Tab-separated table of C-alpha atoms and ligand atoms in Angstrom:
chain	number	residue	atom	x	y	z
A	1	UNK	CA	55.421	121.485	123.239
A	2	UNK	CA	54.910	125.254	123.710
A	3	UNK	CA	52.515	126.953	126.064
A	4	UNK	CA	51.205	130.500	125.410
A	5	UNK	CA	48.512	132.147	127.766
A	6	UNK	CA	47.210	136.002	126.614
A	7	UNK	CA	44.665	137.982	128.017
A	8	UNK	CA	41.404	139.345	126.050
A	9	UNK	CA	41.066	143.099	126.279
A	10	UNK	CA	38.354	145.517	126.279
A	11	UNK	CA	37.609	148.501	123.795
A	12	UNK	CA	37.443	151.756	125.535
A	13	UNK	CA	37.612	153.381	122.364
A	14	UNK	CA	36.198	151.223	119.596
A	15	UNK	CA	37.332	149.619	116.510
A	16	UNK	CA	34.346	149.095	114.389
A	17	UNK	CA	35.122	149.116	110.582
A	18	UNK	CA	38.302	147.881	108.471
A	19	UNK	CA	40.478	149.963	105.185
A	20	UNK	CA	39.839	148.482	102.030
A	21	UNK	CA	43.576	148.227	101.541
A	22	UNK	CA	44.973	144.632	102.921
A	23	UNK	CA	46.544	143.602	106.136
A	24	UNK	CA	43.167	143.750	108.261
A	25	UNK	CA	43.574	147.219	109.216
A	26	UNK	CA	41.316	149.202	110.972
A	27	UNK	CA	40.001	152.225	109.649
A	28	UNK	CA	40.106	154.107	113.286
A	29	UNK	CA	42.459	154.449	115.933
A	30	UNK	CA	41.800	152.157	119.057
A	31	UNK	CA	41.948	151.621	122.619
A	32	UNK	CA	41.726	149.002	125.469
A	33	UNK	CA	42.682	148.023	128.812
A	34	UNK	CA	43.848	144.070	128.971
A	35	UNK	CA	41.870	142.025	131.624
A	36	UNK	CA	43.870	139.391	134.049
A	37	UNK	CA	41.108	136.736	134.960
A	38	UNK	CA	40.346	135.799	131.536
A	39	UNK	CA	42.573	133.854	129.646
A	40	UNK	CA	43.010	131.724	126.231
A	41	UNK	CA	45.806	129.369	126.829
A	42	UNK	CA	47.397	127.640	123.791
A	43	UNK	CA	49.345	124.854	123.606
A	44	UNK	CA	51.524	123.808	120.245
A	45	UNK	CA	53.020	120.885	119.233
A	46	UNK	CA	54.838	119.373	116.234
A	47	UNK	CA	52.671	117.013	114.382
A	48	UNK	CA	51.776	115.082	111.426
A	49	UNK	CA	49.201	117.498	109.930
A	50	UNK	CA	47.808	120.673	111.223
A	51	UNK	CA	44.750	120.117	113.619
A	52	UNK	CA	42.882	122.753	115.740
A	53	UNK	CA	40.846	121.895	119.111
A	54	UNK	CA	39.215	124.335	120.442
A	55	UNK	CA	38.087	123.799	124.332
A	56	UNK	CA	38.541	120.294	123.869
A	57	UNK	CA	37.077	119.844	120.434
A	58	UNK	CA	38.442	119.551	117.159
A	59	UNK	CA	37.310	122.227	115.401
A	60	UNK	CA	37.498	123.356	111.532
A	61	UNK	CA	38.376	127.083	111.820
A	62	UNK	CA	38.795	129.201	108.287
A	63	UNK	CA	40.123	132.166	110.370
A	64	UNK	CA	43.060	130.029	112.178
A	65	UNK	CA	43.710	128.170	108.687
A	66	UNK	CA	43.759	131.283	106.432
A	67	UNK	CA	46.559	132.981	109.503
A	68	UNK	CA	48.796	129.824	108.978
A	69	UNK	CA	48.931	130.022	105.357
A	70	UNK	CA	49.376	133.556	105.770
A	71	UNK	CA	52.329	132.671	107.761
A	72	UNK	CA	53.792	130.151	105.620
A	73	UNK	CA	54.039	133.089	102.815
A	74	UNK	CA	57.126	133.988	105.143
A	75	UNK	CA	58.082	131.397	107.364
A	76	UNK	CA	59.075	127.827	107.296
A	77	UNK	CA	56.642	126.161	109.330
A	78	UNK	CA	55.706	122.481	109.604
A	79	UNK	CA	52.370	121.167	110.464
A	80	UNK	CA	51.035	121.625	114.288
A	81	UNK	CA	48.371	120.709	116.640
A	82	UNK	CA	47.009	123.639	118.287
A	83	UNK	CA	45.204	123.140	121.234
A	84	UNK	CA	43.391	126.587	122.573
A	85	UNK	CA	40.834	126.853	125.540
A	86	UNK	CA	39.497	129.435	126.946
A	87	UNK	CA	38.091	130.024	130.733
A	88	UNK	CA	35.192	132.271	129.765
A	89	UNK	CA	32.803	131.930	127.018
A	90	UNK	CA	33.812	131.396	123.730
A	91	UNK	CA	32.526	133.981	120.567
A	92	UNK	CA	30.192	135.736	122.450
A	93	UNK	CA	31.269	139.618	122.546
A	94	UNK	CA	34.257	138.870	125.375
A	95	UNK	CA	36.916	138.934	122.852
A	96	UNK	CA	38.195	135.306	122.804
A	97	UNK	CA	39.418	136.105	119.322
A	98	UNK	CA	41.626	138.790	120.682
A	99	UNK	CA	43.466	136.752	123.058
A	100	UNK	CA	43.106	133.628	120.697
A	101	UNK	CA	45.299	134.986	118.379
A	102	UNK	CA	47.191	136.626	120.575
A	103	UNK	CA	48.320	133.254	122.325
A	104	UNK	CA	48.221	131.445	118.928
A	105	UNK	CA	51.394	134.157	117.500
A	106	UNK	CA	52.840	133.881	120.732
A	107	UNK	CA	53.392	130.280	120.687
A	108	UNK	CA	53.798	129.494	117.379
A	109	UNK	CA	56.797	131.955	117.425
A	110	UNK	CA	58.404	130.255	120.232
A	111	UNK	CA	57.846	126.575	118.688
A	112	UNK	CA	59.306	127.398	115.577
A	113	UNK	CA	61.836	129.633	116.332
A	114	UNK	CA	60.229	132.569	114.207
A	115	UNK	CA	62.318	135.212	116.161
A	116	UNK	CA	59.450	138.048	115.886
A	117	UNK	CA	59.587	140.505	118.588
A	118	UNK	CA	55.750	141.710	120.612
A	119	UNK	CA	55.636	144.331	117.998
A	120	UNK	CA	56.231	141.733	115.031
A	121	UNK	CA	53.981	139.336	116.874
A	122	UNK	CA	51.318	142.432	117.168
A	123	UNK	CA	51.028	142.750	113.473
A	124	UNK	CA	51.206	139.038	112.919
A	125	UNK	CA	47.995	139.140	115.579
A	126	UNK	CA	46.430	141.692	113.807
A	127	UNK	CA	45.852	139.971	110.776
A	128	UNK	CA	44.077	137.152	112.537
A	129	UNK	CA	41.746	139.513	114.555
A	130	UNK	CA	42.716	143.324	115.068
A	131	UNK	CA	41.864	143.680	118.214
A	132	UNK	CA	44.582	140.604	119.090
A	133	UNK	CA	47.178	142.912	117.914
A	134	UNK	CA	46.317	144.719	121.580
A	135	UNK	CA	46.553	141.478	123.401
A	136	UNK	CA	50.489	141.051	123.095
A	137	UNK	CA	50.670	143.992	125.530
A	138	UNK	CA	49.246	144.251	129.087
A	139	UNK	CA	47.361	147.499	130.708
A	140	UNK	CA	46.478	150.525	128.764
A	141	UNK	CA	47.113	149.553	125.437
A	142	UNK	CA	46.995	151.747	121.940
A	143	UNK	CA	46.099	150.455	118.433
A	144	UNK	CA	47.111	153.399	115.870
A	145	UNK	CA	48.332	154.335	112.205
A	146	UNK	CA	50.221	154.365	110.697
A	147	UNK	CA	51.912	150.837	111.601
A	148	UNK	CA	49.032	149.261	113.247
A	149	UNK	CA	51.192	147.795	115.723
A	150	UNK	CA	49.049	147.828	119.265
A	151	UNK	CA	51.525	150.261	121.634
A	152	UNK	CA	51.530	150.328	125.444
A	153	UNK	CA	50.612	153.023	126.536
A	154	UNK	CA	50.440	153.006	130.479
A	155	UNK	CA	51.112	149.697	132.926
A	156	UNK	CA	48.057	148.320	134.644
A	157	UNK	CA	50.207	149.477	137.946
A	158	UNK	CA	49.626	153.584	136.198
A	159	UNK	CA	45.500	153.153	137.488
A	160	UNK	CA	45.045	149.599	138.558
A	161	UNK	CA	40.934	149.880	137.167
A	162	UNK	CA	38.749	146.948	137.655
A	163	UNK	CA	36.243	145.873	135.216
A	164	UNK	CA	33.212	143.475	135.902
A	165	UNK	CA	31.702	141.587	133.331
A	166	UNK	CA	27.772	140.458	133.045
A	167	UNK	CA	27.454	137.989	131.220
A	168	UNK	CA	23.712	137.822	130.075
A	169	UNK	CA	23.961	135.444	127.259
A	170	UNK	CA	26.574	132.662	126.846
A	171	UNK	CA	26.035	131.570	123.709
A	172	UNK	CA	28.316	132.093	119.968
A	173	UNK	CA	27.197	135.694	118.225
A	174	UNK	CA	25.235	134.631	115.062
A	175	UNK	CA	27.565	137.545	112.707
A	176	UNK	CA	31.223	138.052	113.171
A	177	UNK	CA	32.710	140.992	113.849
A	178	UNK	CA	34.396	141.280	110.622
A	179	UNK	CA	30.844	140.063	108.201
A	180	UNK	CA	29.444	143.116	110.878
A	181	UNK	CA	31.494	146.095	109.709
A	182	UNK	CA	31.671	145.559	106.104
A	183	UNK	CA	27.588	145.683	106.774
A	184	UNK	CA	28.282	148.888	108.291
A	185	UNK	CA	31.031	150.230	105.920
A	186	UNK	CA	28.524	149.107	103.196
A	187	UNK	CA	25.234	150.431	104.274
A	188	UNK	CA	24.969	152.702	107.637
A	189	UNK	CA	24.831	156.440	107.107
A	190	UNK	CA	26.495	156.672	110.001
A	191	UNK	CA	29.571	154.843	109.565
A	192	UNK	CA	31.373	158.103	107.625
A	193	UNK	CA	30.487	160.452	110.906
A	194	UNK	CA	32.240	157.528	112.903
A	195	UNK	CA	35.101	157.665	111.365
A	196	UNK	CA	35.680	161.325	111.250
A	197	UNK	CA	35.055	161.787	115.391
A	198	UNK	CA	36.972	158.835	116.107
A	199	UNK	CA	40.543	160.522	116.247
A	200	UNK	CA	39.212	163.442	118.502
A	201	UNK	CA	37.176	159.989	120.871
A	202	UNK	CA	41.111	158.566	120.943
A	203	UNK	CA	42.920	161.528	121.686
A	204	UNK	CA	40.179	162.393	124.782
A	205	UNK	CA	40.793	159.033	126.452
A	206	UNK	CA	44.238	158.761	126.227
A	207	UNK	CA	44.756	162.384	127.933
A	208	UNK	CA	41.869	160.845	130.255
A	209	UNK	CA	44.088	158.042	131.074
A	210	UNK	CA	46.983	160.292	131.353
A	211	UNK	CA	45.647	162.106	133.601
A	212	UNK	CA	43.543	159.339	135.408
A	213	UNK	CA	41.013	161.702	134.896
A	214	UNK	CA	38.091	158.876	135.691
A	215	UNK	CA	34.851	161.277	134.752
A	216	UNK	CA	36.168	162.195	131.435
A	217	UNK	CA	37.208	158.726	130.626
A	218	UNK	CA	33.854	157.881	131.395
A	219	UNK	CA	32.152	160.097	129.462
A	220	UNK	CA	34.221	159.311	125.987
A	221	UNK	CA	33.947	155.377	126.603
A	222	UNK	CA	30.379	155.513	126.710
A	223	UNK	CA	30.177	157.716	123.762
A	224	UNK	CA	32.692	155.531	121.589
A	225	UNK	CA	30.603	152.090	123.168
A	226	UNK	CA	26.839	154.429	121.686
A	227	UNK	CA	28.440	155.418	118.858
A	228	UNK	CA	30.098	152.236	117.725
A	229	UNK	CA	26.102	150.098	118.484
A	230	UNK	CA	24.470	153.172	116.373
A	231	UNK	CA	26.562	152.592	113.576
A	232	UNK	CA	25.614	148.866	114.248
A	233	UNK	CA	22.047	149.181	114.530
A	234	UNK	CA	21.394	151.477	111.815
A	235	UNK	CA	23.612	148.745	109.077
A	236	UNK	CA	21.217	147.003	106.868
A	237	UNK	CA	20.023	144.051	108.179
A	238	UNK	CA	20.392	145.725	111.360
A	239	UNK	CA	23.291	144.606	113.594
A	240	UNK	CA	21.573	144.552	117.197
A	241	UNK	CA	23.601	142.659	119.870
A	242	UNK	CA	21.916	143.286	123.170
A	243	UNK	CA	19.353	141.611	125.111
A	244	UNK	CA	16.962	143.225	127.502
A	245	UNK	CA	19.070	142.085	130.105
A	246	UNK	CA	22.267	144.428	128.369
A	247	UNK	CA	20.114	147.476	128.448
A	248	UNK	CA	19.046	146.893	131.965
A	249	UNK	CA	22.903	146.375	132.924
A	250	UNK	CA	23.413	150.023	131.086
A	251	UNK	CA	20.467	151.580	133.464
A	252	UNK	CA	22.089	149.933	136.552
A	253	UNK	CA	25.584	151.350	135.973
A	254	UNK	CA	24.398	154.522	135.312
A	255	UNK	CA	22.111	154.697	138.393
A	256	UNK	CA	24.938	153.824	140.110
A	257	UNK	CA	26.720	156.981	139.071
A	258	UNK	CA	23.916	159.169	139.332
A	259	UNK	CA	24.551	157.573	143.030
A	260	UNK	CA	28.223	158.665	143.026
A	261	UNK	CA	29.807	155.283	142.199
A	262	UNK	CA	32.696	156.297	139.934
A	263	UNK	CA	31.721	153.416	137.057
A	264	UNK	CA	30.942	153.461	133.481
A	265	UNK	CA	29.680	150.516	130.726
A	266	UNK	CA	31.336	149.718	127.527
A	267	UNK	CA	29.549	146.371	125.481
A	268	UNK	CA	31.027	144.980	122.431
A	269	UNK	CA	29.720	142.985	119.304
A	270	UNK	CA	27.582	140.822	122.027
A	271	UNK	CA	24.862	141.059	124.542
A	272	UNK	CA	27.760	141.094	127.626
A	273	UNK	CA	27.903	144.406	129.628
A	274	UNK	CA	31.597	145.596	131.283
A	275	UNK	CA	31.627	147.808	133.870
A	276	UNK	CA	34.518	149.963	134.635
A	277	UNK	CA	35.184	151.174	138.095
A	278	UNK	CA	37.738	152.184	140.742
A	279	UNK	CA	39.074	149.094	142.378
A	280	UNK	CA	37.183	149.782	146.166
A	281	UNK	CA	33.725	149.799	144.282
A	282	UNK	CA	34.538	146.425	142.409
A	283	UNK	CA	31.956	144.602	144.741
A	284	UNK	CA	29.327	147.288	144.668
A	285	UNK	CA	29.041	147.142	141.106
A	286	UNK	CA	29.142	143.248	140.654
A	287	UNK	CA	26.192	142.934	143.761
A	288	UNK	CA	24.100	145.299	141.634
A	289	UNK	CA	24.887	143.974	138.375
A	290	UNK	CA	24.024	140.398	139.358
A	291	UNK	CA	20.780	141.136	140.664
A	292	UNK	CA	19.716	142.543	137.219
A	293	UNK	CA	17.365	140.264	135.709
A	294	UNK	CA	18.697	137.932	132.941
A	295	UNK	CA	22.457	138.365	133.743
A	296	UNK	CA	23.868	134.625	134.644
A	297	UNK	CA	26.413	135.691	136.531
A	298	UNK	CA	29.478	138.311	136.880
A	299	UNK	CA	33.234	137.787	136.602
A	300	UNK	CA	35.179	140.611	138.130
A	301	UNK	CA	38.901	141.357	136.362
A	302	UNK	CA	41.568	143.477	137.264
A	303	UNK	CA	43.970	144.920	134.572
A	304	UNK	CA	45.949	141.916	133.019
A	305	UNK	CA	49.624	141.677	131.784
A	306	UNK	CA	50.914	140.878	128.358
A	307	UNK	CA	50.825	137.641	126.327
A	308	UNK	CA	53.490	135.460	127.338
A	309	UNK	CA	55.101	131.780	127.597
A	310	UNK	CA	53.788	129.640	129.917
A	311	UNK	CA	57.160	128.120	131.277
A	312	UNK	CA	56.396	124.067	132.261
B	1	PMV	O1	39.073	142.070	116.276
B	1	PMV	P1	37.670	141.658	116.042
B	1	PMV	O2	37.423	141.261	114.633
B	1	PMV	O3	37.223	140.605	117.000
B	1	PMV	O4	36.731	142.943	116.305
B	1	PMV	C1	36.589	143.568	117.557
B	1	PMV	C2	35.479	144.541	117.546
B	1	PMV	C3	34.999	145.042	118.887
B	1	PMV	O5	35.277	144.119	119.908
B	1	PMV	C4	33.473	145.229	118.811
B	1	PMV	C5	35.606	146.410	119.234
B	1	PMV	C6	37.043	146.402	119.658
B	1	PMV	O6	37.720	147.407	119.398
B	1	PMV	O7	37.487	145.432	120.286
């Protein structure tokens, strides 16, 4: 039996599109911090055919099947149980896919003896979900050409940030992220002018983290987060993933700063807001945010460490 636990990470800058070419590469360069609260832990074991359960459920999952077979191109590998759970909600914009597969590479490379190192495993992860290729790696982590192999970048110890999620909507997103940007590639006019500024959106935050410049990061995470849900929005059917609630969340964190809180949103392909902010204002921002009407209820994360073995 082998035990894997990874983290899911948040975007700063987004990845919102794939190449045509295969390998399930994104077509722009990517960037996230790794959260420690959440978690996916997966547990393998040898058996008789290949089974997934998912939070206690055995599930049929196309995306886990097609990543084994993928696997078996290269490796011997006999069939396995996986059993995965996560403790947040599950396919609903707080990247449980990223830390699923993440955890999934990670213990299956452990179980049977695969030998991949956490770049190897990165690329395996990738293929599964791209963002899980940032999940093998903890704090600041990069997701680039032209190996699209996720890179650290800077240890959560570099600017220990704190990010606090609303969760305004617990239920699975009806369109997954991958069906949702070959929409966009396919149809929004603005998915070309997204891919041209998203070197320049990359570059900014990662001198922003270098610097731990907190304003400027700020700034070009909110830009990447608008310009990544305006690419969404204007796809045909429209993409739209918030609720009244996630726009509310967005006025709250901004009145906040306009109040000289140092925080700033970022949402994903769900109706969940995550709030960024300097550890000492952690509370602030979670008492506002959970007095906004329609969010459930907040979970407050600090930055998270790589995927790893859970030793018994
Ligand atoms: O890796 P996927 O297929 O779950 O796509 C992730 C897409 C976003 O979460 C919206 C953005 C990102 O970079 O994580």
């Amino acid at each position: 039996m082998t035990h894997a636990r990874a983290h899911p990470n948040i975007a700063l800058v987004k990845y919102w599109g794939k190449q045509t070419k295969p390998g399930n590469l994104p077509a722009t360069p990517n960037l996230s911090i790794t959260l420690d609260s959440l978690a996916t832990d997966t547990v393998v074991t040898a058996h008789h055919q290949d089974e997934v359960w998912l939070n206690q459920e055995q599930v049929t999952d196309q995306k886990i099947l097609r990543f084994l077979a993928e696997l078996r191109c290269e490796f011997e590998l006999a069939p396995i149980r996986i059993e995965t759970s996560n403790n947040f909600p599950t396919g609903a914009g707080l990247a449980s896919s990223a830390s699923g597969f993440a955890a999934l590479i990670c213990a299956i490379n452990q179980h049977a003896d695969l030998g991949l190192d956490a770049d190897l495993m990165s690329d395996w992860a990738r293929r599964g979900s791209a963002s899980a290729a940032r999940s093998l790696f903890g704090g600041y982590v990069a997701l680039v050409p032209p190996l699209w192999r996720a890179q650290p970048i800077a240890p959560a110890s570099h600017w220990p940030l704190k990010a606090v999620v609303a969760i305004t909507n617990e239920t699975r997103k009806s369109i997954s992220s991958s069906e949702g940007m070959e929409r966009s590639r396919l149809t929004s006019d603005f998915y070309t002018p997204w891919l041209r500024g998203s070197g320049d959106d990359f570059a900014a935050a990662f001198d922003a983290i270098n610097n731990k410049d907190f304003s400027a990061l700020a700034e070009i995470a909110e830009l990447s987060c608008l310009k990544m849900h305006s690419v969404m929005l204007t796809s045909l059917p429209t993409l739209s993933y918030w609720n009244p609630a996630t726009l509310a969340c967005m006025d709250a964190v901004r009145n906040l700063r306009k109040q000289g809180t140092a925080v700033f949103f970022t949402i994903d392909a769900g109706p969940q807001v995550k709030a960024v902010c300097e550890p000492q204002d952690a509370n602030r921002v979670s008492d506002v945010l959970t007095q906004v009407p329609g969010v459930i209820r907040t979970l407050t994360c600090g930055l998270g460490n790589a995927a790893h073995i859970v030793e018994p």
